Amino acid sequence: MGAQLRVYKRRIRAITATKKITKAMEMISASRIVKAQRKVAASMPYATELTRAVTAVATGSNAKHALTTEVEAPTRAAVLLITSDRGLAGGYSSNAIKQADRLTERLRAEGKDVDAYIVGRKGVAYYGFRERKIAESWTGFTDRPEYADAKRVAGPLIEAIQADTAEGGIDELHIVYTEFVSMMTQNAVDGRMLPLSLDKAAEETGAKGEILPLFDFEPSAEDVLDALLPRYVESRIYNALLQSAASEHAARRRAMKSATDNAGDLIKSLSRLANAARQAEITQEISEIVGGASAMADATAGSDK
């Protein structure tokens, strides 16, 4: 076997092994998307009703609370960025990071200091490589988040929104995550989580223009909002984590399918080159045999004379 043919066969074996891996990863991601979609759908009713409850309390009282009250001159904001722990998902994490960078620039242009809170190793690595300060980070659960993970992420953010800015507190809380639209479409989006915009909340819950009943709050509206604040933040973060997880699986499935298809095309191309190299070797061997036979025949004919 010629050297060139050995090279082709070695490459074909290596690419075939890679193709098996990418195909397996594609199938795993495809199976996990369905579970992630179900979790997203299951989390929506709770988040919607909780937002309606907060809207009702804020509309039915004059209570000033960090959950619903706008700061006159906000000076500090926090951005929660959700990325993935693993790669091989196309532009999933990079799109979310770019969206967070645009949001950060916009907030700084408004004269606000920005604290970064990161979920996922990809975001942590990006900020660490560029020596950007990270207020808090969490890793290890991005592909299959649980409600306990959302509570763990929400804890420091709730403390920051309730603290005074002079003591490291924040006036606004923004979140950047990847919204799952369909198997083929996932969009990196950002939104302000706190203070809650009552008009936007009414649109999201379908309560805009709806006449809300009058409520009596015991012991007070402030205490009710204090109780709802952690639940609201946790539910919003949990929903964002679930949507990001579904988007990550969809992006990885698409990337692995593309890698598998490319590997198949490359194997076909290398197989054609290997066949051509083998045929060239056979042709050369036949030519050498024919040439050798002709030379022997000529030599034999010369000796007979």
PDB file of C-alpha atoms in Angstrom:
ATOM      1  CA  MET A   1       0.000   0.000   0.000  1.00  0.00           C
ATOM      2  CA  GLY A   2       1.338   3.420  -0.975  1.00  0.00           C
ATOM      3  CA  ALA A   3       2.044   6.197   1.514  1.00  0.00           C
ATOM      4  CA  GLN A   4      -0.699   8.472   0.106  1.00  0.00           C
ATOM      5  CA  LEU A   5      -3.327   5.719   0.353  1.00  0.00           C
ATOM      6  CA  ARG A   6      -2.350   5.029   3.982  1.00  0.00           C
ATOM      7  CA  VAL A   7      -2.814   8.728   4.782  1.00  0.00           C
ATOM      8  CA  TYR A   8      -6.315   8.741   3.266  1.00  0.00           C
ATOM      9  CA  LYS A   9      -7.354   5.574   5.106  1.00  0.00           C
ATOM     10  CA  ARG A  10      -6.037   6.940   8.421  1.00  0.00           C
ATOM     11  CA  ARG A  11      -8.021  10.160   7.978  1.00  0.00           C
ATOM     12  CA  ILE A  12     -11.176   8.249   7.027  1.00  0.00           C
ATOM     13  CA  ARG A  13     -10.915   6.162  10.215  1.00  0.00           C
ATOM     14  CA  ALA A  14     -10.412   9.269  12.371  1.00  0.00           C
ATOM     15  CA  ILE A  15     -13.334  11.160  10.792  1.00  0.00           C
ATOM     16  CA  THR A  16     -15.586   8.102  11.053  1.00  0.00           C
ATOM     17  CA  ALA A  17     -14.889   7.926  14.797  1.00  0.00           C
ATOM     18  CA  THR A  18     -15.662  11.655  15.138  1.00  0.00           C
ATOM     19  CA  LYS A  19     -18.877  11.196  13.176  1.00  0.00           C
ATOM     20  CA  LYS A  20     -20.059   8.528  15.622  1.00  0.00           C
ATOM     21  CA  ILE A  21     -19.446  10.912  18.545  1.00  0.00           C
ATOM     22  CA  THR A  22     -21.258  13.872  16.953  1.00  0.00           C
ATOM     23  CA  LYS A  23     -24.186  11.637  15.966  1.00  0.00           C
ATOM     24  CA  ALA A  24     -24.497  10.385  19.554  1.00  0.00           C
ATOM     25  CA  MET A  25     -24.395  13.954  20.910  1.00  0.00           C
ATOM     26  CA  GLU A  26     -27.045  15.004  18.396  1.00  0.00           C
ATOM     27  CA  MET A  27     -29.372  12.227  19.549  1.00  0.00           C
ATOM     28  CA  ILE A  28     -28.800  13.014  23.244  1.00  0.00           C
ATOM     29  CA  SER A  29     -29.563  16.711  22.722  1.00  0.00           C
ATOM     30  CA  ALA A  30     -32.685  15.876  20.695  1.00  0.00           C
ATOM     31  CA  SER A  31     -34.015  13.703  23.521  1.00  0.00           C
ATOM     32  CA  ARG A  32     -33.348  16.390  26.143  1.00  0.00           C
ATOM     33  CA  ILE A  33     -35.063  19.182  24.205  1.00  0.00           C
ATOM     34  CA  VAL A  34     -38.499  17.589  24.721  1.00  0.00           C
ATOM     35  CA  LYS A  35     -37.984  17.374  28.499  1.00  0.00           C
ATOM     36  CA  ALA A  36     -36.749  20.962  28.635  1.00  0.00           C
ATOM     37  CA  GLN A  37     -39.776  22.181  26.635  1.00  0.00           C
ATOM     38  CA  ARG A  38     -42.141  20.439  29.032  1.00  0.00           C
ATOM     39  CA  LYS A  39     -40.472  22.110  32.000  1.00  0.00           C
ATOM     40  CA  VAL A  40     -40.742  25.525  30.331  1.00  0.00           C
ATOM     41  CA  ALA A  41     -44.465  24.994  29.689  1.00  0.00           C
ATOM     42  CA  ALA A  42     -45.001  23.776  33.261  1.00  0.00           C
ATOM     43  CA  SER A  43     -43.269  26.836  34.763  1.00  0.00           C
ATOM     44  CA  MET A  44     -45.257  29.430  32.812  1.00  0.00           C
ATOM     45  CA  PRO A  45     -48.615  29.346  34.704  1.00  0.00           C
ATOM     46  CA  TYR A  46     -46.935  29.862  38.095  1.00  0.00           C
ATOM     47  CA  ALA A  47     -44.795  32.736  36.811  1.00  0.00           C
ATOM     48  CA  THR A  48     -47.806  34.369  35.136  1.00  0.00           C
ATOM     49  CA  GLU A  49     -50.041  34.165  38.198  1.00  0.00           C
ATOM     50  CA  LEU A  50     -47.278  35.401  40.472  1.00  0.00           C
ATOM     51  CA  THR A  51     -46.776  38.427  38.211  1.00  0.00           C
ATOM     52  CA  ARG A  52     -50.545  39.062  38.307  1.00  0.00           C
ATOM     53  CA  ALA A  53     -50.449  38.935  42.104  1.00  0.00           C
ATOM     54  CA  VAL A  54     -47.595  41.426  42.286  1.00  0.00           C
ATOM     55  CA  THR A  55     -49.382  43.707  39.809  1.00  0.00           C
ATOM     56  CA  ALA A  56     -52.575  43.553  41.871  1.00  0.00           C
ATOM     57  CA  VAL A  57     -50.762  44.447  45.097  1.00  0.00           C
ATOM     58  CA  ALA A  58     -48.834  47.298  43.485  1.00  0.00           C
ATOM     59  CA  THR A  59     -51.922  48.689  41.753  1.00  0.00           C
ATOM     60  CA  GLY A  60     -54.129  48.385  44.814  1.00  0.00           C
ATOM     61  CA  SER A  61     -51.774  50.164  47.210  1.00  0.00           C
ATOM     62  CA  ASN A  62     -49.437  53.116  47.438  1.00  0.00           C
ATOM     63  CA  ALA A  63     -46.633  51.063  48.965  1.00  0.00           C
ATOM     64  CA  LYS A  64     -43.099  51.999  47.982  1.00  0.00           C
ATOM     65  CA  HIS A  65     -41.112  48.816  47.454  1.00  0.00           C
ATOM     66  CA  ALA A  66     -37.993  47.756  45.565  1.00  0.00           C
ATOM     67  CA  LEU A  67     -40.125  45.318  43.585  1.00  0.00           C
ATOM     68  CA  THR A  68     -42.299  47.967  41.945  1.00  0.00           C
ATOM     69  CA  THR A  69     -40.953  51.460  42.712  1.00  0.00           C
ATOM     70  CA  GLU A  70     -38.753  53.240  40.190  1.00  0.00           C
ATOM     71  CA  VAL A  71     -35.675  55.004  41.602  1.00  0.00           C
ATOM     72  CA  GLU A  72     -35.619  58.650  40.548  1.00  0.00           C
ATOM     73  CA  ALA A  73     -31.944  58.676  39.572  1.00  0.00           C
ATOM     74  CA  PRO A  74     -30.653  55.090  39.382  1.00  0.00           C
ATOM     75  CA  THR A  75     -26.877  54.851  39.637  1.00  0.00           C
ATOM     76  CA  ARG A  76     -26.211  51.111  39.888  1.00  0.00           C
ATOM     77  CA  ALA A  77     -27.552  48.134  37.967  1.00  0.00           C
ATOM     78  CA  ALA A  78     -26.927  44.391  37.928  1.00  0.00           C
ATOM     79  CA  VAL A  79     -26.919  42.193  34.832  1.00  0.00           C
ATOM     80  CA  LEU A  80     -27.554  38.464  35.204  1.00  0.00           C
ATOM     81  CA  LEU A  81     -26.095  36.634  32.185  1.00  0.00           C
ATOM     82  CA  ILE A  82     -27.058  33.007  31.485  1.00  0.00           C
ATOM     83  CA  THR A  83     -24.645  30.981  29.330  1.00  0.00           C
ATOM     84  CA  SER A  84     -23.754  27.269  29.104  1.00  0.00           C
ATOM     85  CA  ASP A  85     -21.312  25.085  30.997  1.00  0.00           C
ATOM     86  CA  ARG A  86     -20.277  23.176  27.876  1.00  0.00           C
ATOM     87  CA  GLY A  87     -19.384  24.083  24.315  1.00  0.00           C
ATOM     88  CA  LEU A  88     -20.218  22.443  20.967  1.00  0.00           C
ATOM     89  CA  ALA A  89     -23.467  24.429  20.802  1.00  0.00           C
ATOM     90  CA  GLY A  90     -22.748  26.764  17.916  1.00  0.00           C
ATOM     91  CA  GLY A  91     -23.150  30.440  18.773  1.00  0.00           C
ATOM     92  CA  TYR A  92     -25.457  29.851  21.751  1.00  0.00           C
ATOM     93  CA  SER A  93     -23.207  31.283  24.489  1.00  0.00           C
ATOM     94  CA  SER A  94     -21.487  33.889  22.311  1.00  0.00           C
ATOM     95  CA  ASN A  95     -24.835  35.381  21.237  1.00  0.00           C
ATOM     96  CA  ALA A  96     -25.929  35.756  24.876  1.00  0.00           C
ATOM     97  CA  ILE A  97     -22.572  37.314  25.801  1.00  0.00           C
ATOM     98  CA  LYS A  98     -22.831  39.805  22.924  1.00  0.00           C
ATOM     99  CA  GLN A  99     -26.354  40.728  24.050  1.00  0.00           C
ATOM    100  CA  ALA A 100     -25.065  41.290  27.595  1.00  0.00           C
ATOM    101  CA  ASP A 101     -22.229  43.471  26.276  1.00  0.00           C
ATOM    102  CA  ARG A 102     -24.701  45.628  24.344  1.00  0.00           C
ATOM    103  CA  LEU A 103     -26.920  45.951  27.417  1.00  0.00           C
ATOM    104  CA  THR A 104     -23.954  46.845  29.624  1.00  0.00           C
ATOM    105  CA  GLU A 105     -22.827  49.550  27.194  1.00  0.00           C
ATOM    106  CA  ARG A 106     -26.358  50.975  27.119  1.00  0.00           C
ATOM    107  CA  LEU A 107     -26.596  51.069  30.909  1.00  0.00           C
ATOM    108  CA  ARG A 108     -23.188  52.691  31.247  1.00  0.00           C
ATOM    109  CA  ALA A 109     -24.174  55.291  28.649  1.00  0.00           C
ATOM    110  CA  GLU A 110     -27.057  56.141  31.004  1.00  0.00           C
ATOM    111  CA  GLY A 111     -24.531  56.828  33.777  1.00  0.00           C
ATOM    112  CA  LYS A 112     -24.996  53.579  35.728  1.00  0.00           C
ATOM    113  CA  ASP A 113     -22.368  51.327  37.218  1.00  0.00           C
ATOM    114  CA  VAL A 114     -22.944  47.703  36.232  1.00  0.00           C
ATOM    115  CA  ASP A 115     -22.335  44.567  38.310  1.00  0.00           C
ATOM    116  CA  ALA A 116     -22.051  41.282  36.400  1.00  0.00           C
ATOM    117  CA  TYR A 117     -23.644  38.076  37.693  1.00  0.00           C
ATOM    118  CA  ILE A 118     -22.817  35.062  35.515  1.00  0.00           C
ATOM    119  CA  VAL A 119     -24.392  31.620  35.122  1.00  0.00           C
ATOM    120  CA  GLY A 120     -22.369  29.049  33.143  1.00  0.00           C
ATOM    121  CA  ARG A 121     -18.685  28.302  32.661  1.00  0.00           C
ATOM    122  CA  LYS A 122     -18.582  29.883  29.187  1.00  0.00           C
ATOM    123  CA  GLY A 123     -19.598  33.287  30.517  1.00  0.00           C
ATOM    124  CA  VAL A 124     -17.254  32.992  33.502  1.00  0.00           C
ATOM    125  CA  ALA A 125     -14.345  32.063  31.202  1.00  0.00           C
ATOM    126  CA  TYR A 126     -15.143  34.971  28.840  1.00  0.00           C
ATOM    127  CA  TYR A 127     -15.155  37.547  31.644  1.00  0.00           C
ATOM    128  CA  GLY A 128     -12.135  35.970  33.360  1.00  0.00           C
ATOM    129  CA  PHE A 129     -10.043  36.001  30.164  1.00  0.00           C
ATOM    130  CA  ARG A 130     -10.795  39.713  29.712  1.00  0.00           C
ATOM    131  CA  GLU A 131     -10.181  40.390  33.426  1.00  0.00           C
ATOM    132  CA  ARG A 132     -13.655  41.776  33.966  1.00  0.00           C
ATOM    133  CA  LYS A 133     -14.999  41.858  37.493  1.00  0.00           C
ATOM    134  CA  ILE A 134     -17.702  39.309  38.340  1.00  0.00           C
ATOM    135  CA  ALA A 135     -19.910  39.987  41.368  1.00  0.00           C
ATOM    136  CA  GLU A 136     -21.095  36.357  41.617  1.00  0.00           C
ATOM    137  CA  SER A 137     -21.066  33.259  39.428  1.00  0.00           C
ATOM    138  CA  TRP A 138     -22.732  29.827  39.333  1.00  0.00           C
ATOM    139  CA  THR A 139     -21.855  26.756  37.255  1.00  0.00           C
ATOM    140  CA  GLY A 140     -22.680  23.081  36.869  1.00  0.00           C
ATOM    141  CA  PHE A 141     -26.426  23.045  36.112  1.00  0.00           C
ATOM    142  CA  THR A 142     -27.118  24.965  32.907  1.00  0.00           C
ATOM    143  CA  ASP A 143     -28.250  21.989  30.802  1.00  0.00           C
ATOM    144  CA  ARG A 144     -30.683  20.650  33.447  1.00  0.00           C
ATOM    145  CA  PRO A 145     -31.571  23.397  35.951  1.00  0.00           C
ATOM    146  CA  GLU A 146     -33.791  22.815  38.978  1.00  0.00           C
ATOM    147  CA  TYR A 147     -35.806  25.281  41.051  1.00  0.00           C
ATOM    148  CA  ALA A 148     -33.203  24.977  43.828  1.00  0.00           C
ATOM    149  CA  ASP A 149     -30.615  26.354  41.373  1.00  0.00           C
ATOM    150  CA  ALA A 150     -32.846  29.350  40.650  1.00  0.00           C
ATOM    151  CA  LYS A 151     -33.183  30.006  44.392  1.00  0.00           C
ATOM    152  CA  ARG A 152     -29.398  29.853  44.781  1.00  0.00           C
ATOM    153  CA  VAL A 153     -28.948  32.398  41.974  1.00  0.00           C
ATOM    154  CA  ALA A 154     -31.753  34.650  43.242  1.00  0.00           C
ATOM    155  CA  GLY A 155     -30.414  34.929  46.818  1.00  0.00           C
ATOM    156  CA  PRO A 156     -27.535  37.408  46.243  1.00  0.00           C
ATOM    157  CA  LEU A 157     -29.611  39.380  43.730  1.00  0.00           C
ATOM    158  CA  ILE A 158     -32.470  39.846  46.201  1.00  0.00           C
ATOM    159  CA  GLU A 159     -30.016  40.979  48.867  1.00  0.00           C
ATOM    160  CA  ALA A 160     -28.475  43.458  46.424  1.00  0.00           C
ATOM    161  CA  ILE A 161     -31.821  44.989  45.373  1.00  0.00           C
ATOM    162  CA  GLN A 162     -32.849  45.396  49.021  1.00  0.00           C
ATOM    163  CA  ALA A 163     -29.530  46.938  50.112  1.00  0.00           C
ATOM    164  CA  ASP A 164     -28.571  50.591  49.831  1.00  0.00           C
ATOM    165  CA  THR A 165     -26.361  51.508  46.877  1.00  0.00           C
ATOM    166  CA  ALA A 166     -23.760  52.942  49.257  1.00  0.00           C
ATOM    167  CA  GLU A 167     -23.427  49.448  50.739  1.00  0.00           C
ATOM    168  CA  GLY A 168     -23.101  47.668  47.383  1.00  0.00           C
ATOM    169  CA  GLY A 169     -26.810  47.524  46.590  1.00  0.00           C
ATOM    170  CA  ILE A 170     -28.392  47.994  43.163  1.00  0.00           C
ATOM    171  CA  ASP A 171     -31.260  50.081  41.795  1.00  0.00           C
ATOM    172  CA  GLU A 172     -32.109  47.853  38.799  1.00  0.00           C
ATOM    173  CA  LEU A 173     -31.829  44.184  37.927  1.00  0.00           C
ATOM    174  CA  HIS A 174     -31.583  43.059  34.298  1.00  0.00           C
ATOM    175  CA  ILE A 175     -31.392  39.536  32.893  1.00  0.00           C
ATOM    176  CA  VAL A 176     -29.901  38.220  29.641  1.00  0.00           C
ATOM    177  CA  TYR A 177     -30.875  34.745  28.477  1.00  0.00           C
ATOM    178  CA  THR A 178     -31.718  32.802  25.311  1.00  0.00           C
ATOM    179  CA  GLU A 179     -35.411  32.579  24.508  1.00  0.00           C
ATOM    180  CA  PHE A 180     -36.568  29.285  23.014  1.00  0.00           C
ATOM    181  CA  VAL A 181     -38.829  30.063  20.038  1.00  0.00           C
ATOM    182  CA  SER A 182     -38.650  26.787  18.107  1.00  0.00           C
ATOM    183  CA  MET A 183     -36.291  23.918  17.326  1.00  0.00           C
ATOM    184  CA  MET A 184     -34.637  26.110  14.683  1.00  0.00           C
ATOM    185  CA  THR A 185     -34.890  29.543  16.326  1.00  0.00           C
ATOM    186  CA  GLN A 186     -33.440  30.684  19.641  1.00  0.00           C
ATOM    187  CA  ASN A 187     -32.950  34.373  20.354  1.00  0.00           C
ATOM    188  CA  ALA A 188     -30.684  36.042  22.911  1.00  0.00           C
ATOM    189  CA  VAL A 189     -32.851  38.605  24.723  1.00  0.00           C
ATOM    190  CA  ASP A 190     -32.551  40.968  27.662  1.00  0.00           C
ATOM    191  CA  GLY A 191     -35.129  42.476  29.978  1.00  0.00           C
ATOM    192  CA  ARG A 192     -35.428  44.415  33.186  1.00  0.00           C
ATOM    193  CA  MET A 193     -36.578  42.197  36.012  1.00  0.00           C
ATOM    194  CA  LEU A 194     -36.661  44.805  38.789  1.00  0.00           C
ATOM    195  CA  PRO A 195     -38.262  47.227  39.361  1.00  0.00           C
ATOM    196  CA  LEU A 196     -41.246  45.566  37.748  1.00  0.00           C
ATOM    197  CA  SER A 197     -42.933  47.615  35.029  1.00  0.00           C
ATOM    198  CA  LEU A 198     -46.653  47.373  35.811  1.00  0.00           C
ATOM    199  CA  ASP A 199     -47.740  48.156  32.235  1.00  0.00           C
ATOM    200  CA  LYS A 200     -45.442  45.521  30.793  1.00  0.00           C
ATOM    201  CA  ALA A 201     -46.492  43.015  33.448  1.00  0.00           C
ATOM    202  CA  ALA A 202     -50.144  43.619  32.591  1.00  0.00           C
ATOM    203  CA  GLU A 203     -49.398  42.964  28.910  1.00  0.00           C
ATOM    204  CA  GLU A 204     -47.529  39.746  29.692  1.00  0.00           C
ATOM    205  CA  THR A 205     -50.315  38.391  31.882  1.00  0.00           C
ATOM    206  CA  GLY A 206     -53.152  39.584  29.639  1.00  0.00           C
ATOM    207  CA  ALA A 207     -54.505  41.838  32.363  1.00  0.00           C
ATOM    208  CA  LYS A 208     -54.033  45.156  30.556  1.00  0.00           C
ATOM    209  CA  GLY A 209     -57.261  47.127  30.670  1.00  0.00           C
ATOM    210  CA  GLU A 210     -58.741  44.673  33.141  1.00  0.00           C
ATOM    211  CA  ILE A 211     -60.464  46.182  36.167  1.00  0.00           C
ATOM    212  CA  LEU A 212     -58.805  44.745  39.251  1.00  0.00           C
ATOM    213  CA  PRO A 213     -60.784  44.194  42.463  1.00  0.00           C
ATOM    214  CA  LEU A 214     -60.040  46.171  45.630  1.00  0.00           C
ATOM    215  CA  PHE A 215     -57.943  44.410  48.245  1.00  0.00           C
ATOM    216  CA  ASP A 216     -57.275  44.807  51.934  1.00  0.00           C
ATOM    217  CA  PHE A 217     -53.722  43.845  52.841  1.00  0.00           C
ATOM    218  CA  GLU A 218     -52.817  42.322  56.177  1.00  0.00           C
ATOM    219  CA  PRO A 219     -50.600  43.122  57.922  1.00  0.00           C
ATOM    220  CA  SER A 220     -49.632  45.615  55.143  1.00  0.00           C
ATOM    221  CA  ALA A 221     -49.002  45.885  51.420  1.00  0.00           C
ATOM    222  CA  GLU A 222     -45.258  46.258  52.105  1.00  0.00           C
ATOM    223  CA  ASP A 223     -45.195  42.936  53.957  1.00  0.00           C
ATOM    224  CA  VAL A 224     -47.070  41.240  51.123  1.00  0.00           C
ATOM    225  CA  LEU A 225     -44.569  42.599  48.593  1.00  0.00           C
ATOM    226  CA  ASP A 226     -41.693  41.482  50.853  1.00  0.00           C
ATOM    227  CA  ALA A 227     -43.124  37.956  50.732  1.00  0.00           C
ATOM    228  CA  LEU A 228     -43.703  38.058  46.968  1.00  0.00           C
ATOM    229  CA  LEU A 229     -40.300  39.547  46.056  1.00  0.00           C
ATOM    230  CA  PRO A 230     -38.183  36.369  46.419  1.00  0.00           C
ATOM    231  CA  ARG A 231     -40.878  34.215  44.789  1.00  0.00           C
ATOM    232  CA  TYR A 232     -41.137  36.585  41.822  1.00  0.00           C
ATOM    233  CA  VAL A 233     -37.352  36.782  41.265  1.00  0.00           C
ATOM    234  CA  GLU A 234     -36.927  33.024  41.668  1.00  0.00           C
ATOM    235  CA  SER A 235     -39.732  32.208  39.227  1.00  0.00           C
ATOM    236  CA  ARG A 236     -38.417  34.614  36.587  1.00  0.00           C
ATOM    237  CA  ILE A 237     -34.875  33.258  36.895  1.00  0.00           C
ATOM    238  CA  TYR A 238     -36.118  29.660  36.835  1.00  0.00           C
ATOM    239  CA  ASN A 239     -38.104  30.288  33.657  1.00  0.00           C
ATOM    240  CA  ALA A 240     -35.064  31.961  32.048  1.00  0.00           C
ATOM    241  CA  LEU A 241     -32.848  29.017  33.054  1.00  0.00           C
ATOM    242  CA  LEU A 242     -35.317  26.539  31.544  1.00  0.00           C
ATOM    243  CA  GLN A 243     -35.652  28.482  28.300  1.00  0.00           C
ATOM    244  CA  SER A 244     -31.865  28.774  28.082  1.00  0.00           C
ATOM    245  CA  ALA A 245     -31.469  25.026  28.700  1.00  0.00           C
ATOM    246  CA  ALA A 246     -33.947  24.202  25.919  1.00  0.00           C
ATOM    247  CA  SER A 247     -32.155  26.644  23.621  1.00  0.00           C
ATOM    248  CA  GLU A 248     -28.766  25.129  24.493  1.00  0.00           C
ATOM    249  CA  HIS A 249     -29.948  21.608  23.621  1.00  0.00           C
ATOM    250  CA  ALA A 250     -31.518  22.816  20.368  1.00  0.00           C
ATOM    251  CA  ALA A 251     -28.364  24.724  19.398  1.00  0.00           C
ATOM    252  CA  ARG A 252     -26.162  21.727  20.232  1.00  0.00           C
ATOM    253  CA  ARG A 253     -28.405  19.347  18.271  1.00  0.00           C
ATOM    254  CA  ARG A 254     -28.220  21.635  15.242  1.00  0.00           C
ATOM    255  CA  ALA A 255     -24.439  22.053  15.562  1.00  0.00           C
ATOM    256  CA  MET A 256     -23.871  18.309  15.963  1.00  0.00           C
ATOM    257  CA  LYS A 257     -26.132  17.518  13.001  1.00  0.00           C
ATOM    258  CA  SER A 258     -24.129  19.935  10.876  1.00  0.00           C
ATOM    259  CA  ALA A 259     -20.877  18.360  12.110  1.00  0.00           C
ATOM    260  CA  THR A 260     -22.186  14.859  11.350  1.00  0.00           C
ATOM    261  CA  ASP A 261     -23.261  15.873   7.838  1.00  0.00           C
ATOM    262  CA  ASN A 262     -19.914  17.563   7.188  1.00  0.00           C
ATOM    263  CA  ALA A 263     -18.073  14.469   8.425  1.00  0.00           C
ATOM    264  CA  GLY A 264     -20.116  12.312   6.028  1.00  0.00           C
ATOM    265  CA  ASP A 265     -19.307  14.609   3.105  1.00  0.00           C
ATOM    266  CA  LEU A 266     -15.614  14.595   4.023  1.00  0.00           C
ATOM    267  CA  ILE A 267     -15.569  10.791   4.264  1.00  0.00           C
ATOM    268  CA  LYS A 268     -17.097  10.560   0.777  1.00  0.00           C
ATOM    269  CA  SER A 269     -14.531  12.975  -0.601  1.00  0.00           C
ATOM    270  CA  LEU A 270     -11.619  11.132   1.028  1.00  0.00           C
ATOM    271  CA  SER A 271     -13.015   7.778  -0.148  1.00  0.00           C
ATOM    272  CA  ARG A 272     -12.990   9.040  -3.743  1.00  0.00           C
ATOM    273  CA  LEU A 273      -9.414  10.256  -3.331  1.00  0.00           C
ATOM    274  CA  ALA A 274      -8.415   6.907  -1.767  1.00  0.00           C
ATOM    275  CA  ASN A 275     -10.038   5.012  -4.642  1.00  0.00           C
ATOM    276  CA  ALA A 276      -8.243   7.210  -7.162  1.00  0.00           C
ATOM    277  CA  ALA A 277      -4.924   6.657  -5.338  1.00  0.00           C
ATOM    278  CA  ARG A 278      -5.504   2.871  -5.270  1.00  0.00           C
ATOM    279  CA  GLN A 279      -6.352   2.829  -8.969  1.00  0.00           C
ATOM    280  CA  ALA A 280      -3.232   4.850  -9.709  1.00  0.00           C
ATOM    281  CA  GLU A 281      -1.178   2.310  -7.753  1.00  0.00           C
ATOM    282  CA  ILE A 282      -2.781  -0.605  -9.628  1.00  0.00           C
ATOM    283  CA  THR A 283      -2.217   1.119 -12.973  1.00  0.00           C
ATOM    284  CA  GLN A 284       1.409   1.749 -12.055  1.00  0.00           C
ATOM    285  CA  GLU A 285       1.887  -1.886 -10.980  1.00  0.00           C
ATOM    286  CA  ILE A 286       0.320  -3.151 -14.228  1.00  0.00           C
ATOM    287  CA  SER A 287       2.528  -0.787 -16.221  1.00  0.00           C
ATOM    288  CA  GLU A 288       5.597  -2.046 -14.364  1.00  0.00           C
ATOM    289  CA  ILE A 289       4.601  -5.687 -14.967  1.00  0.00           C
ATOM    290  CA  VAL A 290       3.915  -5.068 -18.661  1.00  0.00           C
ATOM    291  CA  GLY A 291       7.137  -3.115 -18.992  1.00  0.00           C
ATOM    292  CA  GLY A 292       9.077  -5.875 -17.252  1.00  0.00           C
ATOM    293  CA  ALA A 293       7.491  -8.550 -19.440  1.00  0.00           C
ATOM    294  CA  SER A 294       8.304  -6.560 -22.597  1.00  0.00           C
ATOM    295  CA  ALA A 295      11.887  -6.108 -21.480  1.00  0.00           C
ATOM    296  CA  MET A 296      12.265  -9.845 -20.805  1.00  0.00           C
ATOM    297  CA  ALA A 297      10.696 -10.698 -24.166  1.00  0.00           C
ATOM    298  CA  ASP A 298      13.083  -8.360 -25.965  1.00  0.00           C
ATOM    299  CA  ALA A 299      16.027  -9.825 -24.060  1.00  0.00           C
ATOM    300  CA  THR A 300      14.958 -13.375 -24.900  1.00  0.00           C
ATOM    301  CA  ALA A 301      14.479 -12.514 -28.588  1.00  0.00           C
ATOM    302  CA  GLY A 302      17.973 -10.953 -28.680  1.00  0.00           C
ATOM    303  CA  SER A 303      19.634 -14.016 -27.175  1.00  0.00           C
ATOM    304  CA  ASP A 304      17.962 -16.348 -29.710  1.00  0.00           C
ATOM    305  CA  LYS A 305      19.576 -14.444 -32.563  1.00  0.00           C
TER     306      LYS A 305
END
